[in-house]
Coordinates of C-alpha atoms in Angstrom, one line a residue:
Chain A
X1 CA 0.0 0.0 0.0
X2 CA 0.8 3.9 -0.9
X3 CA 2.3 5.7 1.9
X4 CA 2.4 9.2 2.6
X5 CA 4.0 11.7 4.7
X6 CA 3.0 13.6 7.5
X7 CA 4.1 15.5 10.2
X8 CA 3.8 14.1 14.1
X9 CA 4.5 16.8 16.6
X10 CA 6.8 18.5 13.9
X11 CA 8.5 15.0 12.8
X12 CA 8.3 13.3 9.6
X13 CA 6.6 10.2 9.7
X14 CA 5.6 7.6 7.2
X15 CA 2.1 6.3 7.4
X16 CA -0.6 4.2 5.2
X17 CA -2.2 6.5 2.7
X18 CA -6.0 6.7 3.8
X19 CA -4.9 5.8 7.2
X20 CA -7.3 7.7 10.1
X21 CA -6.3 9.1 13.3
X22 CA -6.5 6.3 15.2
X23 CA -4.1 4.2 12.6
X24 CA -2.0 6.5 13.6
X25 CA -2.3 6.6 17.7
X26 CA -2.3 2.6 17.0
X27 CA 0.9 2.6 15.1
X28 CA 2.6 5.3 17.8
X29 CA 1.6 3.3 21.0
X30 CA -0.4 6.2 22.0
X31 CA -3.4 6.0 24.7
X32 CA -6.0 8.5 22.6
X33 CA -7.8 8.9 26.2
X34 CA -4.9 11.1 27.6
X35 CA -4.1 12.6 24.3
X36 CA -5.2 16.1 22.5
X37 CA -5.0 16.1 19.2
X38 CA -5.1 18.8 16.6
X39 CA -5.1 18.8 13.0
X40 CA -3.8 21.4 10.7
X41 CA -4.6 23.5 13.8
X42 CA -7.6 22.4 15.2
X43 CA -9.0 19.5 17.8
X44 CA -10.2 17.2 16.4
X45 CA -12.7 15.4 19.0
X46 CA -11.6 11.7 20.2
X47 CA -15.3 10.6 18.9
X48 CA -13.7 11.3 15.4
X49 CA -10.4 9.6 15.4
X50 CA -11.5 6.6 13.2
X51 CA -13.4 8.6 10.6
X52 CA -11.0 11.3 10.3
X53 CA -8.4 10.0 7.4
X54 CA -5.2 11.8 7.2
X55 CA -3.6 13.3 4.0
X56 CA -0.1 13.8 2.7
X57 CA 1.6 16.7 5.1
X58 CA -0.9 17.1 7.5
X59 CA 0.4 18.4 10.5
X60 CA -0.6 16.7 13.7
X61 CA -0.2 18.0 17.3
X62 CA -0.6 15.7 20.1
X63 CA -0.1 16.8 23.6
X64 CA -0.9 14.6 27.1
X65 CA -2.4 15.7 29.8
X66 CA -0.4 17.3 32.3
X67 CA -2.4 17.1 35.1
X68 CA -2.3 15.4 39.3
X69 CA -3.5 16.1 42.3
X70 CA -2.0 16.6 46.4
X71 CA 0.1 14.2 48.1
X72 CA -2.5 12.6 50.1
X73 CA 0.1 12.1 53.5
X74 CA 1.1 14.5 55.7
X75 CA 5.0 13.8 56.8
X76 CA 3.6 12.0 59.7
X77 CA 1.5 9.7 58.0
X78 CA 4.5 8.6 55.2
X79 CA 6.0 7.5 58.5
X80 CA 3.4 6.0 60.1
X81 CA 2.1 3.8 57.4
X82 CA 6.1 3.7 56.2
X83 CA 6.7 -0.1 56.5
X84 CA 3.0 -0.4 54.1
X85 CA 4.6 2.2 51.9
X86 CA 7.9 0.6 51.0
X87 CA 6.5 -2.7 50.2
X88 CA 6.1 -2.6 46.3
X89 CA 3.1 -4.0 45.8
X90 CA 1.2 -1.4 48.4
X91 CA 3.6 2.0 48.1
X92 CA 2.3 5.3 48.1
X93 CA -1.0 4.2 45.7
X94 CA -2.0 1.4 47.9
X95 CA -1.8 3.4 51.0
X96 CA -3.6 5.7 49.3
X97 CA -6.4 2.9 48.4
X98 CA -6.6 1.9 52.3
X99 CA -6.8 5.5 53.5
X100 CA -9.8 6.1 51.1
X101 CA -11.2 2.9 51.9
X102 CA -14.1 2.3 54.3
X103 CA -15.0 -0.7 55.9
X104 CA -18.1 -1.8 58.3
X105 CA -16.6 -4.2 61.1
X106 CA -20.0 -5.8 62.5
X107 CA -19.3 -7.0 66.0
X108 CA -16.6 -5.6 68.5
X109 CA -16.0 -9.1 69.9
X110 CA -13.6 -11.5 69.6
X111 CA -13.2 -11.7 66.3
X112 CA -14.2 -7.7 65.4
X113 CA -11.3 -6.8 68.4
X114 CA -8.4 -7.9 66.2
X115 CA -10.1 -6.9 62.6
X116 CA -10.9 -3.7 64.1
X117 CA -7.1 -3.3 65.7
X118 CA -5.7 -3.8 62.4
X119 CA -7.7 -1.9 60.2
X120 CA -7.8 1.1 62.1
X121 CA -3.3 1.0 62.3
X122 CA -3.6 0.0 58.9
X123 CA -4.9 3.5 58.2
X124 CA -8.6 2.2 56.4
X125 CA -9.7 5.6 56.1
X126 CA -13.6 5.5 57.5
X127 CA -14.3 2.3 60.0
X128 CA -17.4 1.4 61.1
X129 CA -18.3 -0.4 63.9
X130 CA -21.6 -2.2 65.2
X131 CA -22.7 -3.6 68.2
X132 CA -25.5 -3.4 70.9
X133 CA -23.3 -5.3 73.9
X134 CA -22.0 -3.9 77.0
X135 CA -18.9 -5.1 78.0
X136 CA -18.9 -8.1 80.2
X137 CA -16.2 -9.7 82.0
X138 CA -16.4 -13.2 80.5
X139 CA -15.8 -11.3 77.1
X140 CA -11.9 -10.5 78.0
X141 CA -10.5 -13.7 77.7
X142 CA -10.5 -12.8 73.9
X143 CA -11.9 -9.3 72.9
X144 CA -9.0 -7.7 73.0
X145 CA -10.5 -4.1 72.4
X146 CA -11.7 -4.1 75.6
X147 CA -10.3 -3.8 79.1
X148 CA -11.2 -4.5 82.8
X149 CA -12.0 -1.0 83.0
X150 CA -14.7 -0.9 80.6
X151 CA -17.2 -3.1 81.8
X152 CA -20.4 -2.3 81.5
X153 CA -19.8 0.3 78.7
X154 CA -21.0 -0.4 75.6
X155 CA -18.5 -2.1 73.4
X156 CA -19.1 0.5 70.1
X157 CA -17.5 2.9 73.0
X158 CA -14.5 1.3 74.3
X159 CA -13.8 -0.3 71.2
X160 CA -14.0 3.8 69.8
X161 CA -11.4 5.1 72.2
X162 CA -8.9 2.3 71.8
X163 CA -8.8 2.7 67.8
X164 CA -8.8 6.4 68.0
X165 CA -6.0 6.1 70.4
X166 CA -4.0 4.1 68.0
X167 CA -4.8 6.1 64.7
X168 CA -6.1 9.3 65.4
X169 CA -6.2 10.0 61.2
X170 CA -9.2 7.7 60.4
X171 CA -13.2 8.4 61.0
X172 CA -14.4 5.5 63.5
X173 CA -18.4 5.5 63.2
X174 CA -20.1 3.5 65.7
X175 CA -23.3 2.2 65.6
X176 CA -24.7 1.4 69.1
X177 CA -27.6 -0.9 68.1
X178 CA -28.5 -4.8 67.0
X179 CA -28.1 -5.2 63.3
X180 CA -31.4 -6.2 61.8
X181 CA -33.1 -6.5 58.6
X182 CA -34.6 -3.1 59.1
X183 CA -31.2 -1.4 59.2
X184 CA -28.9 -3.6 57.8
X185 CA -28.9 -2.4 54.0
X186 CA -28.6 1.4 55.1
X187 CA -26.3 0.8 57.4
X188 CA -24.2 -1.5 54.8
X189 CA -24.8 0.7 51.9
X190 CA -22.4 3.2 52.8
X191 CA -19.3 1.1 53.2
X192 CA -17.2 -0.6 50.2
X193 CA -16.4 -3.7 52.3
X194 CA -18.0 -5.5 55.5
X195 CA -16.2 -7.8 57.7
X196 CA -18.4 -10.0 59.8
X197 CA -17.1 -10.8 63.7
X198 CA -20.9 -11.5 64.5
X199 CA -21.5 -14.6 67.5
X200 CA -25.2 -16.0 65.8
X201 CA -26.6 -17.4 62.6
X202 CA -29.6 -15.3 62.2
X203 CA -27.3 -11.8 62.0
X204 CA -24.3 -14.0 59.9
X205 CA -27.3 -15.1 57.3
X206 CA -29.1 -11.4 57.8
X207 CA -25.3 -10.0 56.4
X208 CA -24.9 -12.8 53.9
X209 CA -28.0 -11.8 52.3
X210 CA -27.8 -8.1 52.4
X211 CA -23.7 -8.2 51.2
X212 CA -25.2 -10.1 47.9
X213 CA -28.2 -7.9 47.7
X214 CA -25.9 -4.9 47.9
X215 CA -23.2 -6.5 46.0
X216 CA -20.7 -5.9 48.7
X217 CA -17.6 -7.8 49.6
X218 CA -18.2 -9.3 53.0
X219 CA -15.1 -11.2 55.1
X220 CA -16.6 -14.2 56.8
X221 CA -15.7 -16.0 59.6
X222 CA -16.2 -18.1 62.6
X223 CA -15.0 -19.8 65.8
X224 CA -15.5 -22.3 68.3
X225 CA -13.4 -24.4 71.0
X226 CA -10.4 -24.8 69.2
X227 CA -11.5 -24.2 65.1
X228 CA -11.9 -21.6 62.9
X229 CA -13.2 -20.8 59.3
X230 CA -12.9 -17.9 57.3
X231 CA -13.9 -16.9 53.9
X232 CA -13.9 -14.3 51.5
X233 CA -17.6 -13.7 49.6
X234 CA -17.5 -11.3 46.5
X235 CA -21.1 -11.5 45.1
X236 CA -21.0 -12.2 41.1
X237 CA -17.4 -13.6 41.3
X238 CA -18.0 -16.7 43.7
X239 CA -20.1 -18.5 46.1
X240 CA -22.0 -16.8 50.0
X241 CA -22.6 -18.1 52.6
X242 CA -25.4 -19.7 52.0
X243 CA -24.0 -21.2 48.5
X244 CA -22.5 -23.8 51.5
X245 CA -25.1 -23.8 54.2
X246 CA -28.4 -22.9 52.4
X247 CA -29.9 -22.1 55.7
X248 CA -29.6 -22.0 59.4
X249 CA -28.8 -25.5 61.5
X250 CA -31.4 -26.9 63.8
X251 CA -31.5 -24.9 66.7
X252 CA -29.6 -26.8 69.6
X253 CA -27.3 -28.7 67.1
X254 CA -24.5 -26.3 66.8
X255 CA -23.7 -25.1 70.4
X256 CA -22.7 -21.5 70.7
X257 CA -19.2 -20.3 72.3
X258 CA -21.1 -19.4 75.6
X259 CA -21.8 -23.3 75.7
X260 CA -19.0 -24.6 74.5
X261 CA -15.6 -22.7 75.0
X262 CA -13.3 -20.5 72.6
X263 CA -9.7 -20.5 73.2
X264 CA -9.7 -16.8 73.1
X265 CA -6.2 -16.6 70.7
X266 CA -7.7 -18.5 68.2
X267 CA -10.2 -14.7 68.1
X268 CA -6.8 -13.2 67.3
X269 CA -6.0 -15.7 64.6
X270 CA -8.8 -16.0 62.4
X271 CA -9.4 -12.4 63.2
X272 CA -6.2 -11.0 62.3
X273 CA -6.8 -13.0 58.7
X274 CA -9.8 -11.2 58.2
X275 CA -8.1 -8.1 58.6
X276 CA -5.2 -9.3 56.3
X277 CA -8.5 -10.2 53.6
X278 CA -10.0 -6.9 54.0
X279 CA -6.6 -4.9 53.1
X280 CA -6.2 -7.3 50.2
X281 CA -9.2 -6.7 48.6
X282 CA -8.6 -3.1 49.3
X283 CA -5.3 -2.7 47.5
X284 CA -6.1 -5.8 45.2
X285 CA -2.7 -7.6 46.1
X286 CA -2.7 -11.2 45.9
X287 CA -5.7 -13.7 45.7
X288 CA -8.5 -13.6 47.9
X289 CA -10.4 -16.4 49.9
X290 CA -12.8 -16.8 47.4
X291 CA -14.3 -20.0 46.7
X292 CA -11.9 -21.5 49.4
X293 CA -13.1 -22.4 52.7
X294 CA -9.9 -21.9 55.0
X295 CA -10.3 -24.3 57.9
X296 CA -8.1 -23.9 61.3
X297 CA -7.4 -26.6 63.3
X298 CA -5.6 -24.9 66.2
X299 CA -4.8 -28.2 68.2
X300 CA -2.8 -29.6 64.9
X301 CA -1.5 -26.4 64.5
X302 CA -3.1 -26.7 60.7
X303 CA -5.0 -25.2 58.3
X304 CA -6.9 -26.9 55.7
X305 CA -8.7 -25.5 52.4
X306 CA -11.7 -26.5 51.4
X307 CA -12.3 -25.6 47.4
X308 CA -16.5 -24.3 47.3
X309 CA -18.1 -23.8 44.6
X310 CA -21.2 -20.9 43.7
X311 CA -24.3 -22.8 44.1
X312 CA -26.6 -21.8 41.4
X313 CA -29.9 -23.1 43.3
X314 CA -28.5 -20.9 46.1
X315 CA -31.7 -19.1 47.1
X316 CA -29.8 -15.8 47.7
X317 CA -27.1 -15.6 45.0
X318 CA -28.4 -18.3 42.7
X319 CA -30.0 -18.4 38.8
X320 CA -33.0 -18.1 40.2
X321 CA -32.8 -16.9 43.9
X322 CA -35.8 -17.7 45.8
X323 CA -34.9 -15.1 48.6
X324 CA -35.2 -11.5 47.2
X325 CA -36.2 -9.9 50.5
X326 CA -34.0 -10.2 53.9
X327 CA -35.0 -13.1 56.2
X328 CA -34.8 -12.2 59.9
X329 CA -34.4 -15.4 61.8
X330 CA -35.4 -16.3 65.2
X331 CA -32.4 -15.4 68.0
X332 CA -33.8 -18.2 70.4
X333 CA -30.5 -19.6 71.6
X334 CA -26.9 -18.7 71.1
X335 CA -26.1 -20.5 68.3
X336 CA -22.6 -20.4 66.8
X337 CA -19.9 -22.0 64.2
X338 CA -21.0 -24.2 61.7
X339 CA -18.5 -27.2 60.2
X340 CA -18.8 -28.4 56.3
X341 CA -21.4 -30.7 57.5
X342 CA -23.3 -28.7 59.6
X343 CA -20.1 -23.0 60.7
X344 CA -20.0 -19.4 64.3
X345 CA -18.0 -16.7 64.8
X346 CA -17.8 -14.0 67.6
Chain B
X1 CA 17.9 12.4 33.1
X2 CA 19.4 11.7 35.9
X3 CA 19.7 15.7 37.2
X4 CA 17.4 18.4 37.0
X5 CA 19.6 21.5 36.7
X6 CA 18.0 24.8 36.7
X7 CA 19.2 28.5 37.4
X8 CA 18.9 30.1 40.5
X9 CA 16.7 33.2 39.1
X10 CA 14.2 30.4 37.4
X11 CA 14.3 28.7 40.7
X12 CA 12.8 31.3 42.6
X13 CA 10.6 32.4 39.3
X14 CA 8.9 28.7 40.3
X15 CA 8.8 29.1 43.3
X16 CA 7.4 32.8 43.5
X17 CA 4.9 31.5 41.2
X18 CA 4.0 28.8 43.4
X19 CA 3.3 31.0 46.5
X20 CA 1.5 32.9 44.4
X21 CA -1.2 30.6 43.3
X22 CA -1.2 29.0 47.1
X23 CA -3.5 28.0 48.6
X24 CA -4.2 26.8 44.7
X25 CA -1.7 24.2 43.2
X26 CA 0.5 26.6 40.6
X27 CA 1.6 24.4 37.6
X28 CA 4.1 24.6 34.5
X29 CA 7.0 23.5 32.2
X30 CA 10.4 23.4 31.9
X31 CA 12.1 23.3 28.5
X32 CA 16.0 23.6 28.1
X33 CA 18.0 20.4 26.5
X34 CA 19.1 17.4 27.7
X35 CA 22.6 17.0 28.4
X36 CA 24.8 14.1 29.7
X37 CA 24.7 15.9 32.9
X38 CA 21.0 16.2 33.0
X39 CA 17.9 18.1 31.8
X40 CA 19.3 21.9 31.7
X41 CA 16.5 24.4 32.3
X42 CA 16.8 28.0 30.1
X43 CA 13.5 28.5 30.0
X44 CA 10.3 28.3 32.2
X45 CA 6.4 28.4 31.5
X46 CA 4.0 29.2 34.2
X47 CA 0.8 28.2 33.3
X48 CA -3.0 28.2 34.0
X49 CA -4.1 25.5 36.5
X50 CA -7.4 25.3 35.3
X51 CA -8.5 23.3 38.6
X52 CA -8.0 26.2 40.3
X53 CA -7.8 23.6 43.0
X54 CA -5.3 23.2 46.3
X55 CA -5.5 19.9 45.7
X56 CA -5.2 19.2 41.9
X57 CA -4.0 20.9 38.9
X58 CA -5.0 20.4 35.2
X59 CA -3.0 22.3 32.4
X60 CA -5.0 23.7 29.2
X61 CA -4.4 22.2 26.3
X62 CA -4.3 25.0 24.0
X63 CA -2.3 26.7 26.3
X64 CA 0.0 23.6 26.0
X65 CA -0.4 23.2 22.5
X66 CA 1.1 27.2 22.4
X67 CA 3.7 26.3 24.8
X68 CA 5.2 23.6 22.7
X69 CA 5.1 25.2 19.4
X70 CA 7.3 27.8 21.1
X71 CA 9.6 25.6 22.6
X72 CA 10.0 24.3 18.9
X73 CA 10.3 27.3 17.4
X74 CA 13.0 28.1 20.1
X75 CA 14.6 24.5 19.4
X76 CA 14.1 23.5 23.1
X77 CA 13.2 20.5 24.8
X78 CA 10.9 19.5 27.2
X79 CA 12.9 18.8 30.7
X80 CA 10.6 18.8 33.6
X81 CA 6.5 19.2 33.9
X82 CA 6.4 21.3 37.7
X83 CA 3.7 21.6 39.9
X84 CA 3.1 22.5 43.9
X85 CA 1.9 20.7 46.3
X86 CA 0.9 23.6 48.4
X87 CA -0.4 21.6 51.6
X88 CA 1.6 18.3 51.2
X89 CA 4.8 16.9 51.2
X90 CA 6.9 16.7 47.8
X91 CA 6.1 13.5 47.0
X92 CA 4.5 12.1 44.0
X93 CA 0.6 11.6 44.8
X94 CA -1.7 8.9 43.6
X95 CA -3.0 11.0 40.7
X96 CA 0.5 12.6 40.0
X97 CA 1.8 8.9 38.8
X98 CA -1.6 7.9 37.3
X99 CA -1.2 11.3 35.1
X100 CA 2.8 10.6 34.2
X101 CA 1.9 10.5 30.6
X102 CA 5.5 12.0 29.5
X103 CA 8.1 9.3 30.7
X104 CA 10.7 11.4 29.5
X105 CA 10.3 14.4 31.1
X106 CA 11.1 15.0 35.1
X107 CA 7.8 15.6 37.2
X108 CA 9.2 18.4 39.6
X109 CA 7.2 18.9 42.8
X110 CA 7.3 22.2 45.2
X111 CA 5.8 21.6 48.5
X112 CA 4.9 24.7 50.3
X113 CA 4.2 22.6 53.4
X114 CA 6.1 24.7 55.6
X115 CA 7.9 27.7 55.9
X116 CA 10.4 26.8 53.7
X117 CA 10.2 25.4 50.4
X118 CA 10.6 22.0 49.2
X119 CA 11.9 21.2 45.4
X120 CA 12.4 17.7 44.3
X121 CA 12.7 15.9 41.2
X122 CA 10.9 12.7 39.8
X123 CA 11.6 9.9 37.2
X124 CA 7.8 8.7 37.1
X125 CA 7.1 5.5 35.0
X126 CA 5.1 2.0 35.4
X127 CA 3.1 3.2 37.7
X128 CA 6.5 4.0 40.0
X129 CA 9.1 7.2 40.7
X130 CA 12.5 7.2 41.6
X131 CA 13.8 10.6 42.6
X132 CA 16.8 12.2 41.1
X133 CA 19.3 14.8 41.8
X134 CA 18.3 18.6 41.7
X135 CA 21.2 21.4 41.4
X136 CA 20.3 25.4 41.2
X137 CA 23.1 27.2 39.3
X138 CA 23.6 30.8 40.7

C-alpha cells in the first residue's frame, strides 16, 4: 500500500495512505484517552479519530495531559504507614487505596477486636463499627479491644477510644444498636467492604444476604473451641454463605461459644486474617479467599482448604434466587460455628 | 535524566509563582536540553491551573499546544513538567503517577508545606518514581 507523509508533533513520519487518526495513535503506542490532538490547527474530537483519514503533510499535534493532584500524606503519615509504603506491591498508591477505603466491622467481639485493631493501624480511612453489647467480664479472655475498666460500657465505645488512640487520622463511626433487617442495607450501603465478627446465625445469614443484595464484599468468619473458618464472599465472582449452608442449622445442634468454649487466641488468629482479607481486597494484592473455605485446626496447628463452589440453586445468589427480600431469623438460643457438615464466629 | 539542573533566578521564578497561586496548586513546564549531565532548564512556563484547586492541577491544552510550538520554534526540549503541592509533602501523589503520561520528562514537585520550600525531582514510569538529583546554578 501507498504511503504518505506527515508530520507528528513537527517530525516526519511515514504512514498508510487513507490511514485515520487512530491508525496513527495505534501505530505510535499512544493511549488517545490522555491525548489532545489537533489537526492542521484544530481539535479534532476523540469521537472522530476513526473517521478522520489523514492526507499527505498534515500536520498533527498531540499533547498529554499534564495534570495530578496533592500528596494525600502528611510527613507524619509517610511515616506512620512507612513499613506499608515501601512494600512494592502497596507503596504510596495502595496506602492511598486503604486510607480512602471504608470498611463496616459488625461486632466488636472477639473476632471484630483484632479486625478492628488492624484496620484502624492499617490506616482504612472510615471504619465502622456495630454492636448493641455492653462489655462483660467473660468477654476479655478474647476481645481484645476491651479492658477490665470498661465493663459495663458499651463495646461501640471502648472499642471507639482504643482505635482512636492508635490512629487518630481515620473516622471511626459507631453504631450502638442490633443489626437487623430493618437497618442492615442502610447501614451496609455506605461502606465498600464489610467484615463479619458476629457470635449467631440469624445476624451471619441477615449480612450474607444483604452483602449479595448490595453487591458488597463481606469477610466471613467463625469460631468455636479450638477451630476456625474464614472466607472471603465477593457477590457475582464466587459462592455466600449460603451457597455452602443454604440455611440455618437446627436450633440446639450447633452449640454456641457461651456453651461450649473458645480459646480466646484462636479470636486473634482468624481475626487477624480477616483483617489481612479486607486490606487485600482493598489494595487488590494477591488472591483472595474466594471459593476456598480456609479451615483452622488450632490443636494440629493446621490449616486446611476447602475448594466451594457458587451454588446456582443458592436461594440468595443463585439463577433463580428464591430469597429477594431479607430473612430475619429467630435469635432463640446462642447458636454459633457451623462445620462443612453442619459454621459461628464472635 | 538523571539531574534536573535549573538557574537560581528560574528557581525562585517557580517558586514565586507557586506562593503565588497558594492555597491553589500553581503548575508549569520546563524546557532547556538534555545534556549528559541532566535536563538543563533555560526557559520556564508558568501556566494556567485550570482546577483552580489546592488539591489538583490540570494544564489547558491549548495553552499547551502554544507552549510547545514555542519551545519548537525556540529549538528546546521539554525537561521537567512542575507543579506545587501547596499543603503536602513533595512527593508524588496517587494522581500525579496515574497522570505521568511523559516518561521522559522529570515531574518536579514544590511543597509549600512549611515555611520553607521544598523542590524535588521525579523519574515517574510504570506506575513508579524514583527521585533524582536537583542542582540550582547561581
Amino acid at each position: 500500500m501507498a504511503k504518505i507523509n506527515v508530520k507528528v508533533n513537527g517530525r516526519k513520519e511515514k504512514i498508510e495512505e487513507r490511514a485515520s487518526l487512530r491508525d496513527l495513535f495505534n501505530k505510535l503506542e499512544i493511549n488517545p484517552e490522555v491525548a489532545v490532538t489537533k489537526l492542521n490547527d484544530a481539535i479534532i474530537d476523540k469521537d472522530r479519530y476513526n473517521e478522520t483519514l489523514l492526507k499527505e503533510n498534515d500536520e498533527i499535534e498531540i499533547i498529554f495531559f499534564m495534570g495530578g493532584g496533592a500528596f494525600d500524606f502528611s510527613e507524619e503519615e509517610i511515616e506512620r504507614y512507612s513499613r506499608h509504603i515501601i512494600l512494592p506491591e502497596i507503596s504510596g498508591q495502595g496506602q492511598q487505596k486503604i486510607k480512602e477505603a471504608s470498611v463496616l466491622v459488625v461486632g466488636a467481639g472477639g473476632l471484630g477486636s483484632p479486625v478492628a485493631y488492624y484496620l484502624a493501624a492499617a490506616g482504612v480511612g472510615r471504619l465502622g463499627i456495630i454492636d448493641s453489647d455492653l462489655v462483660d467480664l467473660s468477654n476479655l479472655q478474647r476481645q481484645i479491644l476491651h479492658t477490665t475498666a470498661d465493663l459495663d460500657r458499651p463495646k461501640v465505645e471502648s472499642a471507639r477510644e482504643k482505635l482512636q488512640a492508635i490512629n487518630p487520622n481515620i473516622e471511626i463511626i459507631t453504631y450502638n444498636q442490633y443489626l437487623n433487617k430493618d437497618n442492615v442495607l442502610e447501614i451496609i450501603e455506605s461502606f465498600d467492604l464489610v467484615v463479619d465478627g458476629v457470635d449467631n446465625f440469624p445476624t451471619r445469614y441477615l449480612l450474607n444476604d444483604a452483602c449479595v443484595m448490595k453487591n458488597k464484599p463481606l469477610v466471613e468468619a467463625g469460631i468455636l473451641r479450638f477451630d476456625g473458618q474464614i472466607m472471603t464472599i465477593k457477590p457475582g465472582e464466587g459462592p455466600c454463605y449460603r451457597c455452602i449452608f443454604t440455611r440455618p442449622p437446627a436450633e440446639g445442634t450447633i452449640p454456641s461459644c457461651q456453651e461450649a468454649g473458645v480459646l480466646g487466641a484462636i479470636a486473634g488468629t482468624i481475626g487477624t486474617l480477616q483483617a489481612t482479607e479486607a486490606l487485600k481486597i482493598i489494595t487488590g494484592v494477591g488472591k483472595p479467599l474466594i471459593g476456598r473455605l480456609l479451615i483452622y485446626d488450632a490443636k494440629e496447628l493446621s490449616f486446611r482448604e476447602v475448594e466451594i463452589r457458587r451454588n446456582p440453586d443458592c436461594p440468595v445468589c443463585g439463577d433463580n434466587p428464591t430469597i429477594t427480600e431479607l430473612i430475619e431469623y429467630e435469635l432463640s438460643c446462642e447458636l454459633h460455628q457451623q462445620t462443612e457438615e453442619a459454621g459461628d464466629n464472635e | 535524566m538523571n539531574k534536573l539542573i535549573i538557574k537560581g533566578e528560574d528557581y525562585r521564578a517557580v517558586v514565586d509563582y507557586c506562593l503565588k497561586e497558594k492555597p491553589n496548586e500553581a503548575c508549569g513546564i520546563m524546557a532547556g536540553k538534555r545534556e549528559e549531565e541532566g535536563g538543563r532548564v533555560t526557559r520556564v512556563y508558568l501556566m494556567k491551573n485550570t482546577k483552580a484547586s489546592p488539591k489538583e492541577y490540570l494544564m489547558e491544552p491549548e495553552e499547551q499546544f502554544a507552549v510547545f510550538k514555542d519551545m519548537r520554534q525556540k529549538g528546546l526540549e521539554l525537561i521537567s513538567i512542575f507543579h506545587s503541592h501547596p499543603h503536602s509533602p513533595a512527593r508524588p501523589s496517587a494522581k500525579d503517577i496515574a497522570m505521568a503520561h511523559y516518561k521522559e520528562a522529570i515531574y518536579t514537585i514544590i511543597s509549600l508545606e512549611k515555611a520553607k520550600e521544598v523542590m524535588r525531582a521525579f523519574l515517574i514510569s510504570d506506575d513508579k518514581y524514583r527521585e533524582i538529583g536537583l542542582k540550582i546554578e547561581e
